[in-house]
PDB file of C-alpha atoms in Angstrom:
ATOM      1  CA  MET A   1     -15.464 -23.955  30.329  1.00  0.00           C
ATOM      2  CA  SER A   2     -14.411 -21.383  28.054  1.00  0.00           C
ATOM      3  CA  ASN A   3     -16.676 -19.729  25.142  1.00  0.00           C
ATOM      4  CA  LYS A   4     -14.029 -19.115  22.697  1.00  0.00           C
ATOM      5  CA  LYS A   5     -13.433 -21.202  20.152  1.00  0.00           C
ATOM      6  CA  SER A   6     -10.429 -24.127  19.534  1.00  0.00           C
ATOM      7  CA  HIS A   7      -8.970 -23.382  16.168  1.00  0.00           C
ATOM      8  CA  LYS A   8      -7.100 -26.894  16.504  1.00  0.00           C
ATOM      9  CA  LYS A   9      -6.744 -27.882  13.042  1.00  0.00           C
ATOM     10  CA  LYS A  10      -8.613 -31.734  12.500  1.00  0.00           C
ATOM     11  CA  THR A  11      -6.507 -34.163  11.191  1.00  0.00           C
ATOM     12  CA  PRO A  12      -8.313 -37.615   9.920  1.00  0.00           C
ATOM     13  CA  VAL A  13      -7.565 -41.023  11.426  1.00  0.00           C
ATOM     14  CA  LEU A  14      -7.533 -44.235   9.840  1.00  0.00           C
ATOM     15  CA  VAL A  15      -8.760 -47.311  11.319  1.00  0.00           C
ATOM     16  CA  GLY A  16      -8.772 -50.665  10.358  1.00  0.00           C
ATOM     17  CA  LEU A  17     -10.505 -53.541  10.062  1.00  0.00           C
ATOM     18  CA  PRO A  18     -10.450 -56.454   9.391  1.00  0.00           C
ATOM     19  CA  ASP A  19     -12.187 -58.076   6.525  1.00  0.00           C
ATOM     20  CA  ALA A  20     -11.820 -61.133   5.801  1.00  0.00           C
ATOM     21  CA  PRO A  21      -9.947 -64.390   7.588  1.00  0.00           C
ATOM     22  CA  ILE A  22      -6.316 -64.850   5.002  1.00  0.00           C
ATOM     23  CA  THR A  23      -6.753 -68.594   3.524  1.00  0.00           C
ATOM     24  CA  THR A  24      -3.023 -68.306   1.356  1.00  0.00           C
ATOM     25  CA  ASP A  25      -0.604 -65.964   3.319  1.00  0.00           C
ATOM     26  CA  ASN A  26       1.545 -64.574   0.040  1.00  0.00           C
ATOM     27  CA  ASP A  27       0.143 -61.677  -0.583  1.00  0.00           C
ATOM     28  CA  PRO A  28       2.374 -58.509   0.358  1.00  0.00           C
ATOM     29  CA  TYR A  29       0.140 -56.433  -0.750  1.00  0.00           C
ATOM     30  CA  ALA A  30      -2.194 -57.600   3.164  1.00  0.00           C
ATOM     31  CA  SER A  31      -1.936 -55.917   6.219  1.00  0.00           C
ATOM     32  CA  LYS A  32      -1.844 -58.533   9.243  1.00  0.00           C
ATOM     33  CA  ILE A  33      -0.996 -59.210  12.419  1.00  0.00           C
ATOM     34  CA  GLY A  34       1.696 -61.913  13.541  1.00  0.00           C
ATOM     35  CA  GLY A  35       3.401 -64.999  11.267  1.00  0.00           C
ATOM     36  CA  LEU A  36       5.393 -64.494   8.483  1.00  0.00           C
ATOM     37  CA  PRO A  37       6.564 -62.324   6.628  1.00  0.00           C
ATOM     38  CA  VAL A  38       4.797 -61.841   3.205  1.00  0.00           C
ATOM     39  CA  TRP A  39       7.983 -59.913   1.174  1.00  0.00           C
ATOM     40  CA  LEU A  40       6.768 -57.470  -1.785  1.00  0.00           C
ATOM     41  CA  ASP A  41      10.101 -58.279  -2.684  1.00  0.00           C
ATOM     42  CA  HIS A  42      11.136 -62.099  -3.313  1.00  0.00           C
ATOM     43  CA  ASN A  43      14.354 -61.971  -5.129  1.00  0.00           C
ATOM     44  CA  SER A  44      15.602 -59.638  -1.955  1.00  0.00           C
ATOM     45  CA  PRO A  45      14.226 -60.036   1.550  1.00  0.00           C
ATOM     46  CA  PRO A  46      16.358 -57.480   4.100  1.00  0.00           C
ATOM     47  CA  SER A  47      19.274 -59.269   6.033  1.00  0.00           C
ATOM     48  CA  ALA A  48      18.074 -61.473   8.257  1.00  0.00           C
ATOM     49  CA  ASP A  49      20.444 -59.177  11.235  1.00  0.00           C
ATOM     50  CA  MET A  50      17.620 -56.621  10.734  1.00  0.00           C
ATOM     51  CA  CYS A  51      14.800 -58.592  12.034  1.00  0.00           C
ATOM     52  CA  GLN A  52      17.535 -59.123  15.172  1.00  0.00           C
ATOM     53  CA  CYS A  53      17.460 -58.290  18.966  1.00  0.00           C
ATOM     54  CA  LYS A  54      20.020 -55.688  19.165  1.00  0.00           C
ATOM     55  CA  ILE A  55      20.214 -57.016  23.192  1.00  0.00           C
ATOM     56  CA  CYS A  56      20.121 -60.449  23.523  1.00  0.00           C
ATOM     57  CA  ARG A  57      20.550 -61.483  19.152  1.00  0.00           C
ATOM     58  CA  SER A  58      17.742 -63.448  19.089  1.00  0.00           C
ATOM     59  CA  PRO A  59      15.185 -63.309  16.109  1.00  0.00           C
ATOM     60  CA  MET A  60      12.421 -60.783  16.261  1.00  0.00           C
ATOM     61  CA  TYR A  61       8.292 -62.071  16.146  1.00  0.00           C
ATOM     62  CA  LEU A  62       6.682 -60.034  13.098  1.00  0.00           C
ATOM     63  CA  LEU A  63       4.334 -57.673  15.141  1.00  0.00           C
ATOM     64  CA  PHE A  64       2.060 -56.420  12.513  1.00  0.00           C
ATOM     65  CA  GLN A  65       2.773 -56.091   8.265  1.00  0.00           C
ATOM     66  CA  SER A  66       0.460 -53.364   6.502  1.00  0.00           C
ATOM     67  CA  TYR A  67       0.706 -52.413   3.553  1.00  0.00           C
ATOM     68  CA  ALA A  68       0.616 -48.268   3.347  1.00  0.00           C
ATOM     69  CA  PRO A  69       1.845 -46.395   0.198  1.00  0.00           C
ATOM     70  CA  LEU A  70       1.600 -42.835  -0.231  1.00  0.00           C
ATOM     71  CA  PRO A  71      -0.562 -41.021  -1.935  1.00  0.00           C
ATOM     72  CA  ASP A  72       0.653 -40.280  -5.678  1.00  0.00           C
ATOM     73  CA  SER A  73       3.519 -41.833  -5.294  1.00  0.00           C
ATOM     74  CA  PRO A  74       4.839 -44.374  -8.067  1.00  0.00           C
ATOM     75  CA  TYR A  75       5.486 -46.810  -5.069  1.00  0.00           C
ATOM     76  CA  HIS A  76       4.258 -49.921  -3.468  1.00  0.00           C
ATOM     77  CA  ARG A  77       5.007 -49.359   0.530  1.00  0.00           C
ATOM     78  CA  VAL A  78       4.495 -51.624   2.900  1.00  0.00           C
ATOM     79  CA  ILE A  79       6.087 -51.460   6.166  1.00  0.00           C
ATOM     80  CA  TYR A  80       6.824 -54.203   8.208  1.00  0.00           C
ATOM     81  CA  VAL A  81       7.566 -54.129  12.145  1.00  0.00           C
ATOM     82  CA  TRP A  82       9.333 -56.469  14.743  1.00  0.00           C
ATOM     83  CA  GLY A  83       9.783 -57.116  18.195  1.00  0.00           C
ATOM     84  CA  CYS A  84      11.361 -59.278  20.194  1.00  0.00           C
ATOM     85  CA  ASN A  85       9.742 -60.691  22.960  1.00  0.00           C
ATOM     86  CA  LYS A  86      12.274 -61.415  25.872  1.00  0.00           C
ATOM     87  CA  ARG A  87      11.085 -59.444  29.247  1.00  0.00           C
ATOM     88  CA  LEU A  88      15.072 -58.472  29.486  1.00  0.00           C
ATOM     89  CA  CYS A  89      14.826 -56.743  26.044  1.00  0.00           C
ATOM     90  CA  MET A  90      11.485 -54.959  26.292  1.00  0.00           C
ATOM     91  CA  ARG A  91      11.395 -51.423  25.886  1.00  0.00           C
ATOM     92  CA  LYS A  92      14.813 -51.065  25.102  1.00  0.00           C
ATOM     93  CA  GLU A  93      16.680 -49.600  21.903  1.00  0.00           C
ATOM     94  CA  GLY A  94      17.331 -51.794  19.656  1.00  0.00           C
ATOM     95  CA  SER A  95      14.316 -54.785  20.949  1.00  0.00           C
ATOM     96  CA  PHE A  96      12.104 -53.002  18.110  1.00  0.00           C
ATOM     97  CA  THR A  97      12.654 -52.824  14.823  1.00  0.00           C
ATOM     98  CA  VAL A  98      10.833 -51.511  11.483  1.00  0.00           C
ATOM     99  CA  ILE A  99      11.552 -52.381   7.472  1.00  0.00           C
ATOM    100  CA  ARG A 100       9.937 -49.717   5.274  1.00  0.00           C
ATOM    101  CA  SER A 101      10.122 -52.212   1.622  1.00  0.00           C
ATOM    102  CA  HIS A 102       9.152 -50.635  -1.757  1.00  0.00           C
ATOM    103  CA  LEU A 103       8.631 -50.662  -5.569  1.00  0.00           C
ATOM    104  CA  VAL A 104       7.645 -49.178  -8.054  1.00  0.00           C
ATOM    105  CA  ASP A 105       4.406 -49.920  -9.579  1.00  0.00           C
ATOM    106  CA  LYS A 106       5.265 -49.429 -13.477  1.00  0.00           C
ATOM    107  CA  GLU A 107       1.454 -49.050 -14.085  1.00  0.00           C
ATOM    108  CA  TYR A 108       1.756 -46.348 -12.613  1.00  0.00           C
ATOM    109  CA  LEU A 109       4.182 -44.419 -13.726  1.00  0.00           C
ATOM    110  CA  LYS A 110       3.247 -45.261 -17.330  1.00  0.00           C
ATOM    111  CA  ALA A 111      -0.134 -43.748 -16.609  1.00  0.00           C
ATOM    112  CA  GLN A 112       1.210 -40.884 -15.680  1.00  0.00           C
ATOM    113  CA  LYS A 113       4.091 -40.624 -18.466  1.00  0.00           C
ATOM    114  CA  GLN A 114       0.796 -40.592 -20.832  1.00  0.00           C
ATOM    115  CA  LYS A 115      -0.837 -37.968 -19.106  1.00  0.00           C
ATOM    116  CA  GLU A 116       2.568 -36.070 -19.176  1.00  0.00           C
ATOM    117  CA  ASP A 117       2.835 -36.681 -23.229  1.00  0.00           C
ATOM    118  CA  GLU A 118      -0.963 -35.462 -23.922  1.00  0.00           C
ATOM    119  CA  LYS A 119      -0.273 -31.902 -21.870  1.00  0.00           C
ATOM    120  CA  LYS A 120       2.645 -31.682 -23.349  1.00  0.00           C
ATOM    121  CA  LYS A 121       0.955 -32.614 -27.400  1.00  0.00           C
ATOM    122  CA  ARG A 122      -2.289 -30.102 -25.804  1.00  0.00           C
ATOM    123  CA  ASP A 123       0.242 -27.118 -24.862  1.00  0.00           C
ATOM    124  CA  GLU A 124       2.016 -27.410 -28.185  1.00  0.00           C
ATOM    125  CA  LYS A 125      -1.458 -27.407 -30.164  1.00  0.00           C
ATOM    126  CA  LYS A 126      -1.942 -24.478 -27.566  1.00  0.00           C
ATOM    127  CA  LYS A 127       1.576 -22.479 -29.202  1.00  0.00           C
ATOM    128  CA  LYS A 128       0.946 -23.087 -32.646  1.00  0.00           C
ATOM    129  CA  ALA A 129      -2.644 -21.360 -32.158  1.00  0.00           C
ATOM    130  CA  LEU A 130      -1.029 -19.138 -30.639  1.00  0.00           C
ATOM    131  CA  ALA A 131       1.340 -18.628 -32.981  1.00  0.00           C
ATOM    132  CA  THR A 132      -1.030 -18.352 -35.853  1.00  0.00           C
ATOM    133  CA  GLN A 133      -2.770 -15.638 -34.308  1.00  0.00           C
ATOM    134  CA  ALA A 134      -0.331 -13.556 -34.040  1.00  0.00           C
ATOM    135  CA  MET A 135       0.605 -13.330 -37.024  1.00  0.00           C
ATOM    136  CA  GLY A 136      -3.009 -12.375 -38.141  1.00  0.00           C
ATOM    137  CA  PHE A 137      -4.412 -16.090 -39.235  1.00  0.00           C
ATOM    138  CA  GLN A 138      -6.897 -17.874 -38.181  1.00  0.00           C
ATOM    139  CA  VAL A 139      -6.712 -22.032 -37.251  1.00  0.00           C
ATOM    140  CA  ASN A 140      -9.840 -23.508 -35.857  1.00  0.00           C
ATOM    141  CA  TYR A 141      -8.841 -26.702 -33.970  1.00  0.00           C
TER     142      TYR A 141
END
């Protein structure tokens, strides 16, 4: 063993734990293993070809679905992982498919716009105060 200290950057690891059984399987924001997909936008699911094995052309099985939003993103994001269960297809290119679905979070966008508007108002107020001070007037807010 060396006395040198390791300077490797540590990255956080997120661990998912089951919290409760799924009683109704219709929530796209719930992460799950197997079953049928619950599409984030049920009005426009991907084509059936996307979930078909590229080797044997059979429908693949949903391995898992995970709600995976990114920090500070205006989108809801769900990842779907599909796989073929036929031995001849396993470990071959085209026997797995990953589909990313995203949907705009309108509430997030509304909150962001409100923050931007408030910042603009504050900045304008500061500019007016600085301009007034430059002209020799004192304004108290």
